[in-house]
PDB file of C-alpha atoms in Angstrom:
ATOM      1  CA  UNK M  76       0.000   0.000   0.000  1.00  0.00           C
ATOM      2  CA  UNK M  77       1.340   3.429  -0.965  1.00  0.00           C
ATOM      3  CA  UNK M  78       0.458   6.414   1.217  1.00  0.00           C
ATOM      4  CA  UNK M  79       1.509  10.010   0.579  1.00  0.00           C
ATOM      5  CA  UNK M  80       1.558  11.864   3.906  1.00  0.00           C
ATOM      6  CA  UNK M  81       1.756  15.652   4.094  1.00  0.00           C
ATOM      7  CA  UNK M  82       2.235  17.591   7.307  1.00  0.00           C
ATOM      8  CA  UNK M  83       2.154  21.350   7.606  1.00  0.00           C
ATOM      9  CA  UNK M  84       5.025  23.141   9.307  1.00  0.00           C
ATOM     10  CA  UNK M  85       3.273  23.947  12.578  1.00  0.00           C
ATOM     11  CA  UNK M  86       1.894  20.418  12.987  1.00  0.00           C
ATOM     12  CA  UNK M  87       5.307  19.001  12.236  1.00  0.00           C
ATOM     13  CA  UNK M  88       7.281  21.272  14.573  1.00  0.00           C
ATOM     14  CA  UNK M  89       4.955  20.371  17.457  1.00  0.00           C
ATOM     15  CA  UNK M  90       4.632  16.644  16.804  1.00  0.00           C
ATOM     16  CA  UNK M  91       7.499  15.458  14.580  1.00  0.00           C
ATOM     17  CA  UNK M  92       8.501  12.536  16.772  1.00  0.00           C
ATOM     18  CA  UNK M  93       4.997  11.055  16.860  1.00  0.00           C
ATOM     19  CA  UNK M  94       4.324  11.606  13.161  1.00  0.00           C
ATOM     20  CA  UNK M  95       7.567   9.844  12.233  1.00  0.00           C
ATOM     21  CA  UNK M  96       6.885   7.067  14.771  1.00  0.00           C
ATOM     22  CA  UNK M  97       3.437   6.571  13.260  1.00  0.00           C
ATOM     23  CA  UNK M  98       5.013   6.060   9.807  1.00  0.00           C
ATOM     24  CA  UNK M  99       7.892   3.882  11.055  1.00  0.00           C
ATOM     25  CA  UNK M 100       5.634   1.454  12.915  1.00  0.00           C
ATOM     26  CA  UNK M 101       3.685   0.664   9.742  1.00  0.00           C
ATOM     27  CA  UNK M 102       6.540  -1.274   8.190  1.00  0.00           C
ATOM     28  CA  UNK M 103       4.444  -2.753   5.363  1.00  0.00           C
ATOM     29  CA  UNK M 104       3.306   0.622   4.069  1.00  0.00           C
ATOM     30  CA  UNK M 105       5.273   2.469   1.451  1.00  0.00           C
ATOM     31  CA  UNK M 106       5.239   6.120   2.431  1.00  0.00           C
ATOM     32  CA  UNK M 107       6.247   9.362   0.712  1.00  0.00           C
ATOM     33  CA  UNK M 108       6.410  12.206   3.203  1.00  0.00           C
ATOM     34  CA  UNK M 109       5.865  15.798   2.034  1.00  0.00           C
ATOM     35  CA  UNK M 110       6.341  18.671   4.433  1.00  0.00           C
ATOM     36  CA  UNK M 111       5.408  22.339   4.595  1.00  0.00           C
ATOM     37  CA  UNK M 112       7.078  24.842   6.887  1.00  0.00           C
ATOM     38  CA  UNK M 113       6.079  28.391   5.988  1.00  0.00           C
ATOM     39  CA  UNK M 114       6.130  29.430   9.656  1.00  0.00           C
ATOM     40  CA  UNK M 115       9.728  28.309  10.006  1.00  0.00           C
ATOM     41  CA  UNK M 116      10.707  30.334   6.928  1.00  0.00           C
ATOM     42  CA  UNK M 117       9.108  33.420   8.537  1.00  0.00           C
ATOM     43  CA  UNK M 118      11.042  32.782  11.741  1.00  0.00           C
ATOM     44  CA  UNK M 119      14.383  32.468   9.929  1.00  0.00           C
ATOM     45  CA  UNK M 120      13.762  35.535   7.792  1.00  0.00           C
ATOM     46  CA  UNK M 121      13.186  37.565  10.947  1.00  0.00           C
ATOM     47  CA  UNK M 122      16.347  36.117  12.501  1.00  0.00           C
ATOM     48  CA  UNK M 123      18.198  37.319   9.420  1.00  0.00           C
ATOM     49  CA  UNK M 124      16.683  40.790   9.613  1.00  0.00           C
ATOM     50  CA  UNK M 125      14.236  40.290   6.752  1.00  0.00           C
ATOM     51  CA  UNK M 126      10.491  40.770   7.020  1.00  0.00           C
ATOM     52  CA  UNK M 127       8.381  38.102   5.257  1.00  0.00           C
ATOM     53  CA  UNK M 128       6.298  39.646   2.507  1.00  0.00           C
ATOM     54  CA  UNK M 129       2.665  38.774   2.228  1.00  0.00           C
ATOM     55  CA  UNK M 130       0.230  40.098  -0.333  1.00  0.00           C
ATOM     56  CA  UNK M 131      -3.487  39.835  -0.903  1.00  0.00           C
ATOM     57  CA  UNK M 132      -4.628  38.282  -4.168  1.00  0.00           C
ATOM     58  CA  UNK M 133      -7.416  39.760  -6.270  1.00  0.00           C
ATOM     59  CA  UNK M 134      -9.854  37.279  -4.692  1.00  0.00           C
ATOM     60  CA  UNK M 135      -8.693  38.064  -1.168  1.00  0.00           C
ATOM     61  CA  UNK M 136      -6.285  35.156  -0.466  1.00  0.00           C
ATOM     62  CA  UNK M 137      -3.249  36.091   1.626  1.00  0.00           C
ATOM     63  CA  UNK M 138      -0.093  34.572   0.158  1.00  0.00           C
ATOM     64  CA  UNK M 139       3.669  34.646   0.609  1.00  0.00           C
ATOM     65  CA  UNK M 140       5.450  36.773  -1.958  1.00  0.00           C
ATOM     66  CA  UNK M 141       8.702  35.022  -2.790  1.00  0.00           C
ATOM     67  CA  UNK M 142      11.326  37.341  -4.230  1.00  0.00           C
ATOM     68  CA  UNK M 143      14.887  36.246  -5.010  1.00  0.00           C
ATOM     69  CA  UNK M 144      16.212  36.814  -1.475  1.00  0.00           C
ATOM     70  CA  UNK M 145      13.219  35.176   0.142  1.00  0.00           C
ATOM     71  CA  UNK M 146      13.623  32.169  -2.140  1.00  0.00           C
ATOM     72  CA  UNK M 147      17.166  31.664  -0.852  1.00  0.00           C
ATOM     73  CA  UNK M 148      15.910  31.466   2.734  1.00  0.00           C
ATOM     74  CA  UNK M 149      12.996  29.266   1.658  1.00  0.00           C
ATOM     75  CA  UNK M 150      15.305  26.738  -0.003  1.00  0.00           C
ATOM     76  CA  UNK M 151      17.856  26.844   2.840  1.00  0.00           C
ATOM     77  CA  UNK M 152      15.300  26.394   5.604  1.00  0.00           C
ATOM     78  CA  UNK M 153      12.826  23.962   4.002  1.00  0.00           C
ATOM     79  CA  UNK M 154      15.113  22.099   1.601  1.00  0.00           C
ATOM     80  CA  UNK M 155      17.939  22.136   4.147  1.00  0.00           C
ATOM     81  CA  UNK M 156      17.337  22.464   7.854  1.00  0.00           C
ATOM     82  CA  UNK M 157      13.770  21.182   8.269  1.00  0.00           C
ATOM     83  CA  UNK M 158      14.122  18.462   5.631  1.00  0.00           C
ATOM     84  CA  UNK M 159      17.268  17.097   7.291  1.00  0.00           C
ATOM     85  CA  UNK M 160      15.733  17.269  10.777  1.00  0.00           C
ATOM     86  CA  UNK M 161      12.955  15.008   9.534  1.00  0.00           C
ATOM     87  CA  UNK M 162      15.428  12.619   7.878  1.00  0.00           C
ATOM     88  CA  UNK M 163      17.414  12.416  11.116  1.00  0.00           C
ATOM     89  CA  UNK M 164      14.243  11.712  13.107  1.00  0.00           C
ATOM     90  CA  UNK M 165      13.521   8.753  10.789  1.00  0.00           C
ATOM     91  CA  UNK M 166      17.080   7.499  11.308  1.00  0.00           C
ATOM     92  CA  UNK M 167      16.759   7.790  15.103  1.00  0.00           C
ATOM     93  CA  UNK M 168      13.605   5.696  14.923  1.00  0.00           C
ATOM     94  CA  UNK M 169      15.171   3.003  12.754  1.00  0.00           C
ATOM     95  CA  UNK M 170      13.982   3.721   9.225  1.00  0.00           C
ATOM     96  CA  UNK M 171      15.998   5.081   6.346  1.00  0.00           C
ATOM     97  CA  UNK M 172      14.691   8.228   4.737  1.00  0.00           C
ATOM     98  CA  UNK M 173      15.968  10.223   1.792  1.00  0.00           C
ATOM     99  CA  UNK M 174      15.644  14.001   2.021  1.00  0.00           C
ATOM    100  CA  UNK M 175      14.976  15.773  -1.251  1.00  0.00           C
ATOM    101  CA  UNK M 176      13.141  18.596  -2.963  1.00  0.00           C
ATOM    102  CA  UNK M 177      11.240  18.390  -6.232  1.00  0.00           C
ATOM    103  CA  UNK M 178      14.288  19.977  -7.851  1.00  0.00           C
ATOM    104  CA  UNK M 179      16.321  16.828  -7.127  1.00  0.00           C
ATOM    105  CA  UNK M 180      16.183  14.358  -9.938  1.00  0.00           C
ATOM    106  CA  UNK M 181      14.465  16.561 -11.058  1.00  0.00           C
ATOM    107  CA  UNK M 182      11.359  14.921  -9.734  1.00  0.00           C
ATOM    108  CA  UNK M 183       8.841  17.789  -9.766  1.00  0.00           C
ATOM    109  CA  UNK M 184       8.617  20.401 -12.521  1.00  0.00           C
ATOM    110  CA  UNK M 185       6.621  23.598 -12.119  1.00  0.00           C
ATOM    111  CA  UNK M 186       5.625  26.526 -14.260  1.00  0.00           C
ATOM    112  CA  UNK M 187       6.710  29.842 -12.864  1.00  0.00           C
ATOM    113  CA  UNK M 188       3.971  32.334 -12.271  1.00  0.00           C
ATOM    114  CA  UNK M 189       5.031  35.334 -14.386  1.00  0.00           C
ATOM    115  CA  UNK M 190       2.516  37.819 -13.074  1.00  0.00           C
ATOM    116  CA  UNK M 191       0.199  37.904 -10.100  1.00  0.00           C
ATOM    117  CA  UNK M 192      -2.678  40.268  -9.526  1.00  0.00           C
ATOM    118  CA  UNK M 193      -2.723  41.726  -6.036  1.00  0.00           C
ATOM    119  CA  UNK M 194      -4.912  44.135  -4.152  1.00  0.00           C
ATOM    120  CA  UNK M 195      -3.006  46.920  -2.436  1.00  0.00           C
ATOM    121  CA  UNK M 196      -3.549  50.381  -1.132  1.00  0.00           C
ATOM    122  CA  UNK M 197      -1.278  52.894  -2.808  1.00  0.00           C
ATOM    123  CA  UNK M 198      -1.896  56.535  -1.968  1.00  0.00           C
ATOM    124  CA  UNK M 199      -5.585  57.102  -1.316  1.00  0.00           C
ATOM    125  CA  UNK M 200      -6.959  54.255  -3.364  1.00  0.00           C
ATOM    126  CA  UNK M 201      -7.073  50.485  -3.027  1.00  0.00           C
ATOM    127  CA  UNK M 202      -6.209  49.125  -6.443  1.00  0.00           C
ATOM    128  CA  UNK M 203      -5.726  45.858  -8.237  1.00  0.00           C
ATOM    129  CA  UNK M 204      -2.334  45.611  -9.787  1.00  0.00           C
ATOM    130  CA  UNK M 205      -0.325  43.082 -11.823  1.00  0.00           C
ATOM    131  CA  UNK M 206       3.154  42.590 -10.365  1.00  0.00           C
ATOM    132  CA  UNK M 207       5.967  40.182 -11.287  1.00  0.00           C
ATOM    133  CA  UNK M 208       5.100  36.717  -9.973  1.00  0.00           C
ATOM    134  CA  UNK M 209       8.283  36.143  -7.985  1.00  0.00           C
ATOM    135  CA  UNK M 210       9.580  32.619  -7.527  1.00  0.00           C
ATOM    136  CA  UNK M 211       6.339  30.730  -7.081  1.00  0.00           C
ATOM    137  CA  UNK M 212       5.192  27.955  -9.334  1.00  0.00           C
ATOM    138  CA  UNK M 213       2.373  25.650 -10.255  1.00  0.00           C
ATOM    139  CA  UNK M 214       3.315  21.987 -10.593  1.00  0.00           C
ATOM    140  CA  UNK M 215       2.961  20.704 -14.143  1.00  0.00           C
ATOM    141  CA  UNK M 216       4.829  17.392 -14.039  1.00  0.00           C
ATOM    142  CA  UNK M 217       5.894  14.757 -11.523  1.00  0.00           C
ATOM    143  CA  UNK M 218       8.561  12.328 -12.679  1.00  0.00           C
ATOM    144  CA  UNK M 219       7.819   9.194 -10.770  1.00  0.00           C
ATOM    145  CA  UNK M 220      11.092   7.311 -11.381  1.00  0.00           C
ATOM    146  CA  UNK M 221      13.106   8.930  -8.525  1.00  0.00           C
ATOM    147  CA  UNK M 222      10.287   8.197  -6.071  1.00  0.00           C
ATOM    148  CA  UNK M 223       9.903   4.612  -7.286  1.00  0.00           C
ATOM    149  CA  UNK M 224      13.645   3.990  -6.996  1.00  0.00           C
ATOM    150  CA  UNK M 225      13.662   5.224  -3.392  1.00  0.00           C
ATOM    151  CA  UNK M 226      10.546   3.271  -2.441  1.00  0.00           C
ATOM    152  CA  UNK M 227      11.995   0.133  -4.003  1.00  0.00           C
ATOM    153  CA  UNK M 228      15.097   0.629  -1.825  1.00  0.00           C
ATOM    154  CA  UNK M 229      12.828   0.691   1.246  1.00  0.00           C
ATOM    155  CA  UNK M 230      13.459   4.379   1.873  1.00  0.00           C
ATOM    156  CA  UNK M 231      10.956   7.044   2.782  1.00  0.00           C
ATOM    157  CA  UNK M 232      11.324   9.987   0.381  1.00  0.00           C
ATOM    158  CA  UNK M 233      11.033  13.168   2.487  1.00  0.00           C
ATOM    159  CA  UNK M 234      10.088  15.963   0.098  1.00  0.00           C
ATOM    160  CA  UNK M 235      10.347  19.731   0.640  1.00  0.00           C
ATOM    161  CA  UNK M 236       7.912  21.898  -1.386  1.00  0.00           C
ATOM    162  CA  UNK M 237      10.441  23.189  -3.891  1.00  0.00           C
ATOM    163  CA  UNK M 238      10.186  22.424  -7.602  1.00  0.00           C
ATOM    164  CA  UNK M 239      12.313  23.123 -10.631  1.00  0.00           C
ATOM    165  CA  UNK M 240      11.059  25.629 -13.187  1.00  0.00           C
ATOM    166  CA  UNK M 241      11.294  25.021 -16.936  1.00  0.00           C
ATOM    167  CA  UNK M 242      14.327  27.285 -17.137  1.00  0.00           C
ATOM    168  CA  UNK M 243      16.031  25.551 -14.233  1.00  0.00           C
ATOM    169  CA  UNK M 244      14.987  28.053 -11.571  1.00  0.00           C
ATOM    170  CA  UNK M 245      14.090  26.933  -8.046  1.00  0.00           C
ATOM    171  CA  UNK M 246      10.449  27.630  -7.188  1.00  0.00           C
ATOM    172  CA  UNK M 247       8.334  27.747  -4.051  1.00  0.00           C
ATOM    173  CA  UNK M 248       5.343  25.447  -4.532  1.00  0.00           C
ATOM    174  CA  UNK M 249       2.432  24.757  -2.223  1.00  0.00           C
ATOM    175  CA  UNK M 250       3.031  21.687  -0.018  1.00  0.00           C
ATOM    176  CA  UNK M 251      -0.537  20.409  -0.343  1.00  0.00           C
ATOM    177  CA  UNK M 252      -0.294  20.694  -4.117  1.00  0.00           C
ATOM    178  CA  UNK M 253       3.067  18.913  -4.055  1.00  0.00           C
ATOM    179  CA  UNK M 254       1.593  16.014  -2.072  1.00  0.00           C
ATOM    180  CA  UNK M 255      -1.524  15.881  -4.261  1.00  0.00           C
ATOM    181  CA  UNK M 256       0.428  15.807  -7.540  1.00  0.00           C
ATOM    182  CA  UNK M 257       2.829  13.124  -6.262  1.00  0.00           C
ATOM    183  CA  UNK M 258      -0.126  11.020  -5.070  1.00  0.00           C
ATOM    184  CA  UNK M 259      -1.769  11.334  -8.504  1.00  0.00           C
ATOM    185  CA  UNK M 260       1.386  10.524 -10.457  1.00  0.00           C
ATOM    186  CA  UNK M 261       2.226   7.466  -8.372  1.00  0.00           C
ATOM    187  CA  UNK M 262      -1.412   6.347  -8.117  1.00  0.00           C
ATOM    188  CA  UNK M 263      -1.154   6.236  -4.324  1.00  0.00           C
ATOM    189  CA  UNK M 264      -3.813   4.368  -2.379  1.00  0.00           C
ATOM    190  CA  UNK M 265      -4.125   7.207   0.122  1.00  0.00           C
ATOM    191  CA  UNK M 266      -3.215  10.866   0.447  1.00  0.00           C
ATOM    192  CA  UNK M 267      -3.204  11.853   4.122  1.00  0.00           C
ATOM    193  CA  UNK M 268      -3.163  15.590   4.819  1.00  0.00           C
ATOM    194  CA  UNK M 269      -2.242  16.190   8.463  1.00  0.00           C
ATOM    195  CA  UNK M 270      -3.305  19.512   9.954  1.00  0.00           C
ATOM    196  CA  UNK M 271      -3.769  20.897  13.458  1.00  0.00           C
ATOM    197  CA  UNK M 272      -7.551  20.337  13.454  1.00  0.00           C
ATOM    198  CA  UNK M 273      -9.471  16.994  13.501  1.00  0.00           C
ATOM    199  CA  UNK M 274     -10.654  17.310   9.889  1.00  0.00           C
ATOM    200  CA  UNK M 275     -12.832  19.587   7.798  1.00  0.00           C
ATOM    201  CA  UNK M 276     -15.066  21.449  10.228  1.00  0.00           C
ATOM    202  CA  UNK M 277     -18.526  22.828   9.486  1.00  0.00           C
ATOM    203  CA  UNK M 278     -20.310  24.365  12.479  1.00  0.00           C
ATOM    204  CA  UNK M 279     -17.503  22.942  14.655  1.00  0.00           C
ATOM    205  CA  UNK M 280     -18.364  19.376  13.626  1.00  0.00           C
ATOM    206  CA  UNK M 281     -16.036  17.155  11.603  1.00  0.00           C
ATOM    207  CA  UNK M 282     -17.477  16.370   8.171  1.00  0.00           C
ATOM    208  CA  UNK M 283     -17.084  12.598   7.837  1.00  0.00           C
ATOM    209  CA  UNK M 284     -17.173  12.253   4.071  1.00  0.00           C
ATOM    210  CA  UNK M 285     -17.201  14.445   0.997  1.00  0.00           C
ATOM    211  CA  UNK M 286     -17.834  12.958  -2.444  1.00  0.00           C
ATOM    212  CA  UNK M 287     -15.030  13.788  -4.858  1.00  0.00           C
ATOM    213  CA  UNK M 288     -17.422  15.211  -7.448  1.00  0.00           C
ATOM    214  CA  UNK M 289     -18.915  17.564  -4.853  1.00  0.00           C
ATOM    215  CA  UNK M 290     -15.664  18.655  -3.194  1.00  0.00           C
ATOM    216  CA  UNK M 291     -15.116  21.874  -5.139  1.00  0.00           C
ATOM    217  CA  UNK M 292     -18.655  23.151  -4.675  1.00  0.00           C
ATOM    218  CA  UNK M 293     -18.559  22.128  -0.994  1.00  0.00           C
ATOM    219  CA  UNK M 294     -15.242  23.935  -0.467  1.00  0.00           C
ATOM    220  CA  UNK M 295     -16.434  27.140  -2.075  1.00  0.00           C
ATOM    221  CA  UNK M 296     -19.752  27.291  -0.264  1.00  0.00           C
ATOM    222  CA  UNK M 297     -19.061  25.912   3.204  1.00  0.00           C
ATOM    223  CA  UNK M 298     -15.403  26.123   4.162  1.00  0.00           C
ATOM    224  CA  UNK M 299     -13.109  28.984   5.137  1.00  0.00           C
ATOM    225  CA  UNK M 300      -9.769  30.011   3.588  1.00  0.00           C
ATOM    226  CA  UNK M 301      -6.832  27.639   4.013  1.00  0.00           C
ATOM    227  CA  UNK M 302      -8.890  24.478   4.344  1.00  0.00           C
ATOM    228  CA  UNK M 303     -10.927  25.244   1.212  1.00  0.00           C
ATOM    229  CA  UNK M 304      -7.866  24.934  -1.028  1.00  0.00           C
ATOM    230  CA  UNK M 305      -7.036  21.561   0.577  1.00  0.00           C
ATOM    231  CA  UNK M 306     -10.554  20.262  -0.128  1.00  0.00           C
ATOM    232  CA  UNK M 307     -10.545  21.457  -3.758  1.00  0.00           C
ATOM    233  CA  UNK M 308      -7.225  19.694  -4.334  1.00  0.00           C
ATOM    234  CA  UNK M 309      -8.418  16.627  -2.433  1.00  0.00           C
ATOM    235  CA  UNK M 310     -11.436  16.364  -4.711  1.00  0.00           C
ATOM    236  CA  UNK M 311      -9.236  16.389  -7.817  1.00  0.00           C
ATOM    237  CA  UNK M 312      -6.985  13.654  -6.414  1.00  0.00           C
ATOM    238  CA  UNK M 313      -9.914  11.520  -5.280  1.00  0.00           C
ATOM    239  CA  UNK M 314     -11.410  11.657  -8.804  1.00  0.00           C
ATOM    240  CA  UNK M 315      -8.311   9.750  -9.967  1.00  0.00           C
ATOM    241  CA  UNK M 316      -8.896   6.949  -7.464  1.00  0.00           C
ATOM    242  CA  UNK M 317      -6.705   7.929  -4.491  1.00  0.00           C
ATOM    243  CA  UNK M 318      -8.630   8.193  -1.225  1.00  0.00           C
ATOM    244  CA  UNK M 319      -7.886  11.448   0.551  1.00  0.00           C
ATOM    245  CA  UNK M 320      -8.048  11.850   4.325  1.00  0.00           C
ATOM    246  CA  UNK M 321      -7.751  15.209   6.100  1.00  0.00           C
ATOM    247  CA  UNK M 322      -6.997  14.545   9.758  1.00  0.00           C
ATOM    248  CA  UNK M 323      -5.431  15.626  13.020  1.00  0.00           C
ATOM    249  CA  UNK M 324      -1.636  15.536  12.950  1.00  0.00           C
ATOM    250  CA  UNK M 325      -1.253  16.519  16.579  1.00  0.00           C
ATOM    251  CA  UNK M 326      -2.194  13.078  17.953  1.00  0.00           C
ATOM    252  CA  UNK M 327       0.125  10.309  19.188  1.00  0.00           C
ATOM    253  CA  UNK M 328      -0.516   8.041  16.188  1.00  0.00           C
ATOM    254  CA  UNK M 329      -1.786  10.245  13.339  1.00  0.00           C
ATOM    255  CA  UNK M 330      -1.703   7.523  10.634  1.00  0.00           C
ATOM    256  CA  UNK M 331      -4.188   5.390  12.605  1.00  0.00           C
ATOM    257  CA  UNK M 332      -7.024   7.472  11.078  1.00  0.00           C
ATOM    258  CA  UNK M 333      -6.662   5.383   7.917  1.00  0.00           C
ATOM    259  CA  UNK M 334      -7.463   2.224   9.913  1.00  0.00           C
ATOM    260  CA  UNK M 335     -10.109   3.774  12.157  1.00  0.00           C
ATOM    261  CA  UNK M 336     -11.717   5.889   9.421  1.00  0.00           C
ATOM    262  CA  UNK M 337     -11.484   9.082  11.440  1.00  0.00           C
ATOM    263  CA  UNK M 338     -10.988  12.580  10.031  1.00  0.00           C
ATOM    264  CA  UNK M 339     -12.637  13.775   6.826  1.00  0.00           C
ATOM    265  CA  UNK M 340     -12.601  11.369   3.887  1.00  0.00           C
ATOM    266  CA  UNK M 341     -12.809  12.595   0.334  1.00  0.00           C
ATOM    267  CA  UNK M 342     -13.657   9.640  -1.906  1.00  0.00           C
TER     268      UNK M 342
ATOM    269  CA  UNK D  85      -6.627  61.050 -19.175  1.00  0.00           C
ATOM    270  CA  UNK D  86      -8.762  59.211 -21.694  1.00  0.00           C
ATOM    271  CA  UNK D  87      -7.763  56.024 -23.492  1.00  0.00           C
ATOM    272  CA  UNK D  88      -9.585  53.553 -25.673  1.00  0.00           C
ATOM    273  CA  UNK D  89     -10.563  50.084 -24.505  1.00  0.00           C
ATOM    274  CA  UNK D  90      -8.646  47.602 -26.728  1.00  0.00           C
ATOM    275  CA  UNK D  91     -11.621  45.229 -26.616  1.00  0.00           C
ATOM    276  CA  UNK D  92     -14.696  47.349 -27.367  1.00  0.00           C
ATOM    277  CA  UNK D  93     -13.209  50.721 -28.268  1.00  0.00           C
ATOM    278  CA  UNK D  94     -15.088  52.609 -25.545  1.00  0.00           C
ATOM    279  CA  UNK D  95     -13.354  55.608 -24.027  1.00  0.00           C
ATOM    280  CA  UNK D  96     -12.052  55.010 -20.519  1.00  0.00           C
ATOM    281  CA  UNK D  97     -11.226  57.847 -18.140  1.00  0.00           C
ATOM    282  CA  UNK D  98      -8.158  56.858 -16.130  1.00  0.00           C
ATOM    283  CA  UNK D  99      -7.543  58.175 -12.603  1.00  0.00           C
ATOM    284  CA  UNK D 100      -4.791  60.808 -12.440  1.00  0.00           C
ATOM    285  CA  UNK D 101      -2.611  58.704 -10.161  1.00  0.00           C
ATOM    286  CA  UNK D 102      -2.908  55.535 -12.271  1.00  0.00           C
ATOM    287  CA  UNK D 103       0.092  53.222 -11.890  1.00  0.00           C
ATOM    288  CA  UNK D 104       1.938  50.860 -14.194  1.00  0.00           C
ATOM    289  CA  UNK D 105       0.464  47.368 -13.810  1.00  0.00           C
ATOM    290  CA  UNK D 106      -2.829  48.607 -12.406  1.00  0.00           C
ATOM    291  CA  UNK D 107      -5.915  46.636 -13.446  1.00  0.00           C
ATOM    292  CA  UNK D 108      -8.828  48.703 -14.725  1.00  0.00           C
ATOM    293  CA  UNK D 109     -12.242  47.399 -15.662  1.00  0.00           C
ATOM    294  CA  UNK D 110     -13.892  48.734 -18.794  1.00  0.00           C
ATOM    295  CA  UNK D 111     -17.338  49.925 -17.744  1.00  0.00           C
ATOM    296  CA  UNK D 112     -18.684  49.336 -21.199  1.00  0.00           C
ATOM    297  CA  UNK D 113     -17.647  45.701 -21.872  1.00  0.00           C
ATOM    298  CA  UNK D 114     -16.360  44.559 -18.465  1.00  0.00           C
ATOM    299  CA  UNK D 115     -12.889  43.616 -19.781  1.00  0.00           C
ATOM    300  CA  UNK D 116     -10.077  43.571 -17.196  1.00  0.00           C
ATOM    301  CA  UNK D 117      -7.314  45.750 -18.605  1.00  0.00           C
ATOM    302  CA  UNK D 118      -3.734  46.204 -17.469  1.00  0.00           C
ATOM    303  CA  UNK D 119      -2.194  49.669 -17.614  1.00  0.00           C
ATOM    304  CA  UNK D 120       1.184  49.824 -19.373  1.00  0.00           C
ATOM    305  CA  UNK D 121       2.890  53.056 -18.486  1.00  0.00           C
ATOM    306  CA  UNK D 122       6.262  54.215 -19.746  1.00  0.00           C
ATOM    307  CA  UNK D 123       7.042  57.895 -19.218  1.00  0.00           C
ATOM    308  CA  UNK D 124       3.980  59.846 -20.330  1.00  0.00           C
ATOM    309  CA  UNK D 125       2.791  57.123 -22.653  1.00  0.00           C
ATOM    310  CA  UNK D 126      -0.099  54.982 -21.426  1.00  0.00           C
ATOM    311  CA  UNK D 127      -1.479  51.885 -23.119  1.00  0.00           C
ATOM    312  CA  UNK D 128      -4.070  49.336 -22.071  1.00  0.00           C
ATOM    313  CA  UNK D 129      -3.872  45.629 -22.774  1.00  0.00           C
ATOM    314  CA  UNK D 130      -6.148  42.788 -21.782  1.00  0.00           C
ATOM    315  CA  UNK D 131      -4.977  41.489 -18.407  1.00  0.00           C
ATOM    316  CA  UNK D 132      -3.879  37.876 -18.366  1.00  0.00           C
ATOM    317  CA  UNK D 133      -5.977  35.698 -16.137  1.00  0.00           C
ATOM    318  CA  UNK D 134      -3.972  34.413 -13.206  1.00  0.00           C
ATOM    319  CA  UNK D 135      -4.991  31.125 -11.635  1.00  0.00           C
ATOM    320  CA  UNK D 136      -4.693  31.362  -7.896  1.00  0.00           C
ATOM    321  CA  UNK D 137      -2.357  28.612  -6.788  1.00  0.00           C
ATOM    322  CA  UNK D 138       0.103  29.994  -4.349  1.00  0.00           C
ATOM    323  CA  UNK D 139       3.306  28.624  -2.879  1.00  0.00           C
ATOM    324  CA  UNK D 140       3.871  27.476   0.651  1.00  0.00           C
TER     325      UNK D 140
END
């Protein structure tokens, strides 16, 4: 059974030992582990005297604006420090892991966003404006061979959300999208998105199941920012046959949700 | 300053403080237009649609 597990930075920083333990104890499962870590990038930028830049998109989504300097910190912190901390945690717990980014291989190719439209207040007026897209990309291709080679060597690929652009540039890509595209390309049985809440919440209750065909409509009408993007992506992955589970990554044994059918299932 | 919409040809009155890259909507046809400003010269072109998939 192949499971792609993705943990966000905050969930991972608070519960890395248990998340890794949960993967290690399921020896028969093949696992690809994708991590986020935006919060850690912010922390390191501040340590280095830089202020993280956030902008508001035309539709009101707050997003990180990755310029050339910010990209350097992004790659150093996520592709370096955090990625290697995770690999070392696997080693401590007795399983071999291989730290990588999508640029290695290359295994994940993205298209650089040339322009983004942002909302900003300049002078007296709030205006919509097209600005250079920075170093952010949308994944267009996953080359499955590097992942298959690592899985066949009984290693856990640990993947930082960095892809290679068509002109060889390093790009910041969304961790959920990275996990979703890898799951699709490798036809994973499960995609498990670990967050710091028990699943998709509507009126403070966990939604048990969302049908793949209804996921996008459900996300747009009933769910708030952040989680809505996860559900839209989950729906697209589930349409291709991979079951998607959004669940609590702060527990002692987060992967047990696949056996106990907890969290929110998108099928 | 008045310029012509490249889609429907309607005249569009631009704000005085209009900036390069600013997105203006044509009131006549609804097209989203990007302002291209170099020196005193101002042109409008149809703004490219940007899908919203952000990085980490």
